[in-house]
Short mmCIF file of N, CA and C and ligand atoms in Angstrom, two decimals:
data_model
loop_
_atom_site.label_atom_id
_atom_site.label_comp_id
_atom_site.label_asym_id
_atom_site.label_seq_id
_atom_site.Cartn_x
_atom_site.Cartn_y
_atom_site.Cartn_z
N MET A 216 81.58 71.51 85.64
CA MET A 216 80.75 72.32 84.66
C MET A 216 79.45 72.43 85.27
N ILE A 217 78.71 73.69 85.20
CA ILE A 217 77.41 73.80 85.53
C ILE A 217 76.86 74.30 84.42
N ILE A 218 75.56 73.96 83.98
CA ILE A 218 74.71 74.53 83.08
C ILE A 218 73.40 74.87 83.62
N GLY A 219 72.63 75.99 83.09
CA GLY A 219 71.58 76.22 83.38
C GLY A 219 70.78 77.34 82.68
N LYS A 220 69.69 77.82 83.17
CA LYS A 220 68.94 78.93 82.43
C LYS A 220 68.73 80.02 83.53
N LEU A 221 68.65 81.19 83.02
CA LEU A 221 68.39 82.33 83.80
C LEU A 221 66.86 82.43 83.70
N PRO A 222 66.11 83.21 84.73
CA PRO A 222 64.70 83.32 84.80
C PRO A 222 64.28 84.50 83.95
N HIS A 223 63.27 84.20 83.25
CA HIS A 223 62.50 85.11 82.30
C HIS A 223 62.33 86.47 83.06
N LYS A 224 62.58 87.55 82.39
CA LYS A 224 62.29 89.03 83.04
C LYS A 224 63.17 89.52 84.14
N SER A 225 64.18 88.46 84.60
CA SER A 225 65.19 88.70 85.57
C SER A 225 66.32 89.57 84.88
N ASP A 226 67.13 90.12 85.67
CA ASP A 226 68.26 90.96 85.30
C ASP A 226 69.50 90.08 85.09
N LEU A 227 70.16 90.18 84.09
CA LEU A 227 71.10 89.17 83.42
C LEU A 227 72.17 89.19 84.39
N LEU A 228 72.92 90.26 84.98
CA LEU A 228 74.10 90.32 85.59
C LEU A 228 73.84 90.11 87.03
N ARG A 229 72.72 90.60 87.58
CA ARG A 229 72.36 90.56 88.92
C ARG A 229 71.90 88.90 89.20
N GLU A 230 71.51 88.16 88.24
CA GLU A 230 71.03 86.89 88.40
C GLU A 230 72.21 85.95 88.15
N LEU A 231 73.21 86.21 87.34
CA LEU A 231 74.33 85.60 87.28
C LEU A 231 75.21 85.66 88.69
N ASN A 232 75.37 86.86 89.06
CA ASN A 232 76.09 86.95 90.39
C ASN A 232 75.17 86.33 91.58
N ARG A 233 73.78 86.37 91.70
CA ARG A 233 73.10 85.63 92.57
C ARG A 233 73.47 84.08 92.43
N PHE A 234 73.24 83.61 91.20
CA PHE A 234 73.65 82.07 91.16
C PHE A 234 75.18 81.48 91.47
N ALA A 235 76.07 82.64 90.98
CA ALA A 235 77.55 82.20 91.52
C ALA A 235 77.57 82.17 93.01
N LYS A 236 76.85 83.29 93.82
CA LYS A 236 76.94 83.34 95.11
C LYS A 236 76.17 81.94 95.92
N GLU A 237 75.12 81.76 95.38
CA GLU A 237 74.30 80.57 95.82
C GLU A 237 74.83 79.39 95.61
N HIS A 238 75.64 79.08 94.56
CA HIS A 238 76.37 77.90 94.26
C HIS A 238 77.89 77.92 94.61
N GLU A 239 78.30 79.16 95.32
CA GLU A 239 79.54 79.26 95.92
C GLU A 239 80.60 78.88 94.64
N VAL A 240 80.29 79.61 93.50
CA VAL A 240 81.14 79.65 92.24
C VAL A 240 81.93 80.93 92.69
N VAL A 241 83.41 80.83 92.94
CA VAL A 241 84.05 82.10 93.19
C VAL A 241 84.91 82.42 92.22
N ALA A 242 85.24 81.47 91.35
CA ALA A 242 86.15 81.66 90.12
C ALA A 242 85.67 80.68 88.87
N GLY A 243 85.81 81.14 87.72
CA GLY A 243 85.33 80.39 86.65
C GLY A 243 85.35 81.35 85.39
N PHE A 244 84.70 80.61 84.44
CA PHE A 244 84.67 80.89 82.92
C PHE A 244 83.15 80.98 82.36
N VAL A 245 82.63 81.71 81.98
CA VAL A 245 81.15 81.93 81.85
C VAL A 245 80.97 82.22 80.20
N GLN A 246 79.99 81.15 79.85
CA GLN A 246 79.44 81.54 78.50
C GLN A 246 78.18 81.51 78.42
N LEU A 247 77.34 82.35 77.75
CA LEU A 247 75.82 82.30 77.60
C LEU A 247 75.42 82.73 76.31
N ILE A 248 74.26 82.24 76.00
CA ILE A 248 73.57 82.78 74.81
C ILE A 248 71.97 82.64 75.10
N GLY A 249 71.13 83.57 74.34
CA GLY A 249 69.78 83.65 74.47
C GLY A 249 69.40 84.97 73.89
N SER A 250 68.33 85.63 74.68
CA SER A 250 67.90 86.98 73.95
C SER A 250 67.49 87.83 75.38
N ILE A 251 67.56 89.07 75.09
CA ILE A 251 67.20 90.10 76.00
C ILE A 251 66.18 90.94 75.57
N SER A 252 65.40 91.60 76.30
CA SER A 252 64.34 92.57 75.90
C SER A 252 64.78 94.06 75.98
N ARG A 253 65.86 94.34 76.72
CA ARG A 253 66.47 95.74 76.85
C ARG A 253 68.07 95.44 77.14
N ALA A 254 68.68 96.18 76.64
CA ALA A 254 70.28 96.08 77.01
C ALA A 254 70.84 97.25 77.64
N ARG A 255 71.76 97.30 78.68
CA ARG A 255 72.42 98.22 79.12
C ARG A 255 73.99 97.94 79.29
N LEU A 256 74.65 98.51 78.48
CA LEU A 256 76.13 98.06 78.26
C LEU A 256 77.18 99.33 78.51
N SER A 257 78.18 99.04 78.68
CA SER A 257 79.26 100.12 78.71
C SER A 257 80.46 100.10 77.91
N TYR A 258 81.04 101.30 77.78
CA TYR A 258 82.20 101.21 76.91
C TYR A 258 83.34 101.98 77.74
N TYR A 259 84.38 101.57 78.02
CA TYR A 259 85.46 102.17 78.95
C TYR A 259 86.34 103.09 78.00
N ASP A 260 86.33 104.42 78.22
CA ASP A 260 87.15 105.29 77.62
C ASP A 260 88.57 105.32 78.34
N GLN A 261 89.44 104.91 77.48
CA GLN A 261 90.91 104.69 78.11
C GLN A 261 91.57 105.93 78.33
N LYS A 262 91.14 107.10 77.73
CA LYS A 262 91.77 108.32 78.11
C LYS A 262 91.34 109.05 79.36
N THR A 263 89.81 108.90 79.66
CA THR A 263 89.27 109.62 80.59
C THR A 263 89.17 108.55 81.79
N HIS A 264 89.41 107.46 81.57
CA HIS A 264 89.17 106.43 82.57
C HIS A 264 87.84 106.09 83.22
N ALA A 265 86.73 106.60 82.40
CA ALA A 265 85.31 106.69 82.81
C ALA A 265 84.50 105.65 81.71
N TYR A 266 83.50 105.18 82.40
CA TYR A 266 82.49 104.31 81.59
C TYR A 266 81.49 105.15 80.91
N GLN A 267 81.37 104.85 79.64
CA GLN A 267 80.12 105.46 78.86
C GLN A 267 79.07 104.31 78.86
N VAL A 268 77.90 104.79 79.36
CA VAL A 268 76.96 103.74 79.61
C VAL A 268 76.03 103.88 78.31
N LEU A 269 75.71 102.83 77.63
CA LEU A 269 74.88 102.71 76.40
C LEU A 269 73.37 101.84 76.72
N GLU A 270 72.45 102.76 76.47
CA GLU A 270 71.17 102.07 76.97
C GLU A 270 70.21 101.72 75.52
N PHE A 271 69.81 100.45 75.50
CA PHE A 271 69.05 100.27 74.23
C PHE A 271 67.65 99.61 74.70
N GLU A 272 66.53 100.15 74.40
CA GLU A 272 65.16 99.83 75.00
C GLU A 272 64.51 99.05 73.86
N HIS A 273 65.12 97.89 73.38
CA HIS A 273 64.41 96.96 72.50
C HIS A 273 65.14 95.77 72.48
N PRO A 274 64.58 94.48 71.96
CA PRO A 274 65.01 93.17 71.97
C PRO A 274 66.36 92.86 71.21
N TYR A 275 67.16 91.87 71.70
CA TYR A 275 68.23 91.61 71.01
C TYR A 275 68.38 90.10 71.30
N GLU A 276 69.05 89.41 70.28
CA GLU A 276 69.78 88.17 70.43
C GLU A 276 70.95 88.28 71.08
N ILE A 277 71.13 87.47 72.17
CA ILE A 277 72.68 87.37 72.49
C ILE A 277 73.47 86.29 71.82
N ILE A 278 74.19 86.90 70.88
CA ILE A 278 74.93 86.17 70.09
C ILE A 278 76.24 85.55 70.78
N SER A 279 76.62 86.09 71.72
CA SER A 279 77.67 85.49 72.40
C SER A 279 77.93 86.50 73.95
N GLY A 280 77.75 85.81 74.88
CA GLY A 280 78.07 86.25 76.14
C GLY A 280 79.20 85.50 76.79
N THR A 281 80.37 86.28 77.06
CA THR A 281 81.47 85.59 77.50
C THR A 281 82.10 86.35 78.57
N GLY A 282 82.54 85.79 79.70
CA GLY A 282 83.05 86.38 80.94
C GLY A 282 83.80 85.40 81.90
N ASN A 283 83.96 86.02 83.16
CA ASN A 283 84.48 85.27 84.18
C ASN A 283 83.94 85.63 85.35
N ILE A 284 84.18 84.87 86.40
CA ILE A 284 83.81 84.94 87.80
C ILE A 284 85.21 85.03 88.79
N SER A 285 85.03 86.04 89.39
CA SER A 285 86.31 86.18 90.55
C SER A 285 85.70 87.00 91.64
N ILE A 286 86.44 87.19 92.57
CA ILE A 286 86.04 88.03 93.75
C ILE A 286 86.25 89.48 93.81
N ARG A 287 85.15 90.27 93.96
CA ARG A 287 85.25 91.65 93.97
C ARG A 287 84.48 92.20 95.16
N ASP A 288 84.89 92.88 96.15
CA ASP A 288 84.43 93.31 97.35
C ASP A 288 83.74 92.18 98.06
N GLY A 289 84.68 91.09 98.03
CA GLY A 289 84.41 89.97 99.09
C GLY A 289 83.32 89.10 98.54
N ALA A 290 82.73 89.07 97.32
CA ALA A 290 81.75 88.33 96.83
C ALA A 290 82.16 87.95 95.21
N PRO A 291 81.35 86.92 94.96
CA PRO A 291 81.62 86.44 93.70
C PRO A 291 81.09 87.68 92.55
N PHE A 292 81.74 87.92 91.49
CA PHE A 292 81.43 88.83 90.68
C PHE A 292 81.61 88.49 89.11
N ALA A 293 80.59 88.49 88.53
CA ALA A 293 80.81 88.11 87.01
C ALA A 293 80.99 89.36 86.14
N HIS A 294 82.18 89.26 85.46
CA HIS A 294 82.70 90.24 84.57
C HIS A 294 82.09 89.62 83.27
N LEU A 295 81.15 90.17 82.52
CA LEU A 295 80.70 89.67 81.38
C LEU A 295 80.66 90.72 80.11
N HIS A 296 81.05 90.08 79.03
CA HIS A 296 80.78 90.93 77.75
C HIS A 296 79.82 90.41 76.84
N LEU A 297 79.07 91.30 76.07
CA LEU A 297 77.90 90.92 75.35
C LEU A 297 78.14 91.30 73.99
N VAL A 298 77.71 90.43 73.08
CA VAL A 298 77.64 90.73 71.49
C VAL A 298 76.25 90.36 71.34
N LEU A 299 75.47 91.27 70.83
CA LEU A 299 74.09 91.20 70.61
C LEU A 299 73.68 91.80 69.04
N SER A 300 72.76 91.11 68.67
CA SER A 300 72.25 91.52 67.20
C SER A 300 70.57 91.91 67.35
N ASP A 301 70.25 92.80 66.56
CA ASP A 301 68.92 93.31 66.45
C ASP A 301 68.17 92.51 65.40
N LYS A 302 66.96 92.83 65.14
CA LYS A 302 66.11 92.27 64.22
C LYS A 302 66.52 92.66 62.83
N ASP A 303 67.36 93.29 62.46
CA ASP A 303 67.97 93.49 61.20
C ASP A 303 69.29 92.77 61.00
N GLY A 304 69.77 92.03 62.21
CA GLY A 304 71.16 91.52 62.17
C GLY A 304 72.22 92.35 62.60
N LYS A 305 71.84 93.71 62.92
CA LYS A 305 72.90 94.41 63.26
C LYS A 305 73.48 94.26 64.52
N VAL A 306 74.98 94.35 64.80
CA VAL A 306 75.48 93.93 65.98
C VAL A 306 75.82 95.08 66.73
N ILE A 307 75.79 95.00 67.99
CA ILE A 307 76.35 95.90 68.96
C ILE A 307 77.19 95.10 70.07
N GLY A 308 77.85 95.82 71.04
CA GLY A 308 78.44 94.79 72.01
C GLY A 308 78.93 95.84 73.09
N GLY A 309 79.35 95.19 74.23
CA GLY A 309 80.03 95.99 75.22
C GLY A 309 80.23 95.27 76.54
N HIS A 310 80.41 96.00 77.41
CA HIS A 310 80.53 95.33 78.91
C HIS A 310 79.27 95.43 79.30
N CYS A 311 78.82 94.17 79.99
CA CYS A 311 77.22 93.96 80.60
C CYS A 311 77.10 94.84 81.77
N LEU A 312 76.26 95.74 82.00
CA LEU A 312 75.94 96.33 83.35
C LEU A 312 74.59 95.77 83.90
N ASP A 313 74.32 96.04 84.98
CA ASP A 313 73.07 95.90 85.60
C ASP A 313 71.90 96.49 84.53
N GLY A 314 70.85 95.89 84.22
CA GLY A 314 69.81 96.89 83.50
C GLY A 314 69.63 95.85 82.02
N CYS A 315 70.30 94.65 81.92
CA CYS A 315 69.78 93.74 80.74
C CYS A 315 68.78 92.85 81.25
N THR A 316 67.47 92.97 80.67
CA THR A 316 66.42 92.17 81.02
C THR A 316 66.36 90.98 80.19
N ILE A 317 66.46 89.77 80.75
CA ILE A 317 66.40 88.57 80.31
C ILE A 317 65.07 88.18 79.51
N PHE A 318 65.08 87.73 78.07
CA PHE A 318 63.88 86.99 77.74
C PHE A 318 63.89 85.76 77.92
N ALA A 319 65.20 85.18 77.46
CA ALA A 319 65.58 83.66 77.82
C ALA A 319 67.21 83.71 77.77
N ALA A 320 67.84 82.97 78.66
CA ALA A 320 69.24 82.73 78.67
C ALA A 320 69.74 81.46 79.33
N GLU A 321 70.70 80.85 78.40
CA GLU A 321 71.10 79.59 78.78
C GLU A 321 72.74 79.97 78.92
N PHE A 322 73.06 79.41 80.11
CA PHE A 322 74.52 79.53 80.46
C PHE A 322 75.31 78.11 80.85
N ILE A 323 76.60 78.26 80.62
CA ILE A 323 77.52 77.37 81.15
C ILE A 323 78.55 78.09 81.91
N ILE A 324 78.87 77.41 82.98
CA ILE A 324 79.82 77.85 83.81
C ILE A 324 81.06 76.85 84.22
N TRP A 325 82.32 77.03 83.74
CA TRP A 325 83.33 76.21 84.11
C TRP A 325 84.15 76.82 85.39
N PRO A 326 83.82 76.09 86.65
CA PRO A 326 84.41 76.62 87.83
C PRO A 326 85.88 76.37 87.57
N PHE A 327 86.49 77.29 88.22
CA PHE A 327 88.14 77.18 88.41
C PHE A 327 88.46 76.84 89.68
N ASN A 328 89.30 75.74 89.92
CA ASN A 328 89.68 74.94 91.14
C ASN A 328 90.80 75.53 91.90
N GLY A 329 91.29 76.56 91.40
CA GLY A 329 92.44 77.31 91.86
C GLY A 329 92.10 78.30 92.91
N PRO A 330 92.88 79.27 93.31
CA PRO A 330 92.63 80.30 94.11
C PRO A 330 91.73 81.21 93.15
N ALA A 331 90.71 81.68 94.11
CA ALA A 331 89.82 82.73 93.30
C ALA A 331 90.54 83.99 93.26
N PRO A 332 90.66 84.61 91.94
CA PRO A 332 91.31 85.76 91.63
C PRO A 332 90.51 86.97 92.27
N ARG A 333 91.16 87.98 92.90
CA ARG A 333 90.58 89.03 93.50
C ARG A 333 90.67 90.26 92.71
N ARG A 334 89.75 91.19 92.53
CA ARG A 334 89.89 92.34 92.04
C ARG A 334 90.12 93.42 92.76
N THR A 335 91.18 94.17 92.29
CA THR A 335 91.72 95.36 93.05
C THR A 335 92.06 96.40 91.87
N LEU A 336 91.97 97.71 92.61
CA LEU A 336 92.23 98.73 91.50
C LEU A 336 93.57 98.87 90.99
N ASP A 337 93.77 98.85 89.62
CA ASP A 337 94.76 98.91 88.96
C ASP A 337 95.16 100.42 88.61
N PRO A 338 96.06 101.05 89.10
CA PRO A 338 96.47 102.24 88.77
C PRO A 338 96.55 102.75 87.34
N ALA A 339 97.15 101.96 86.52
CA ALA A 339 97.63 102.13 85.36
C ALA A 339 96.26 102.27 84.30
N THR A 340 95.33 101.53 84.69
CA THR A 340 94.10 101.58 83.64
C THR A 340 92.91 102.30 84.49
N GLY A 341 93.06 102.21 85.71
CA GLY A 341 91.73 102.75 86.48
C GLY A 341 90.83 101.83 86.62
N LEU A 342 90.95 100.45 86.32
CA LEU A 342 90.04 99.53 86.40
C LEU A 342 90.27 98.44 87.59
N LEU A 343 89.29 97.80 87.85
CA LEU A 343 89.26 96.76 88.98
C LEU A 343 89.63 95.57 88.27
N LEU A 344 91.08 95.18 88.39
CA LEU A 344 91.53 93.95 87.64
C LEU A 344 92.02 92.91 88.72
N TRP A 345 92.48 91.87 88.14
CA TRP A 345 92.98 90.71 89.00
C TRP A 345 94.14 91.27 89.68
N GLU A 346 94.35 90.74 90.94
CA GLU A 346 95.62 91.40 91.79
C GLU A 346 96.90 90.84 91.31
N LYS A 347 96.78 89.62 90.93
CA LYS A 347 98.05 88.82 90.40
C LYS A 347 98.07 88.72 88.83
N ASP A 348 99.08 88.51 88.32
CA ASP A 348 99.45 88.54 86.88
C ASP A 348 98.88 87.28 86.35
N SER A 349 98.79 86.15 87.08
CA SER A 349 98.37 84.81 86.77
C SER A 349 97.94 83.94 88.04
N TYR A 350 97.26 83.08 87.61
CA TYR A 350 96.65 82.10 88.64
C TYR A 350 96.70 80.76 88.01
N ARG A 351 97.08 79.67 88.83
CA ARG A 351 97.35 78.34 88.34
C ARG A 351 96.26 77.36 89.03
N GLU A 352 95.55 76.70 88.27
CA GLU A 352 94.53 75.73 88.90
C GLU A 352 95.14 74.63 89.55
N GLU A 353 94.73 74.41 90.73
CA GLU A 353 95.13 73.19 91.48
C GLU A 353 94.54 71.84 90.95
N SER A 354 95.41 70.85 90.90
CA SER A 354 94.83 69.54 90.55
C SER A 354 94.12 68.86 91.86
N ARG A 355 93.02 68.23 91.48
CA ARG A 355 92.29 67.57 92.71
C ARG A 355 92.90 66.25 92.90
ZN1 ZN B 181 84.44 94.64 81.00
#
């Protein structure tokens, strides 16, 4: 298990990907909490197979950030979803994109010891999904 914090004013997703690459985490589970000063999320339209980008230029608490790390385009890639709350406690959420600016963020990564899942295009959904149906962790 790896725990840490991400730098103030850095980009949440880029920083998580940079951390995974630097620490050679090629597969794992990610959980994070904290706050961001702006949010950039997306919603995937299942009919058109297109992402709808949602941008919010004000602060949010990160109620829950949950995701995974696997290999996309030959490098560690964090797939992260965020549940955020505003000053009135109203909640929004979505798929995390580059463009979420960290105010403060603490994370936990549980690395996976098995083969790193690789993302490839899934024709049925139009998404880059894991190429195999399942992966099993190797015992050490
Ligand atoms: Zn997603």
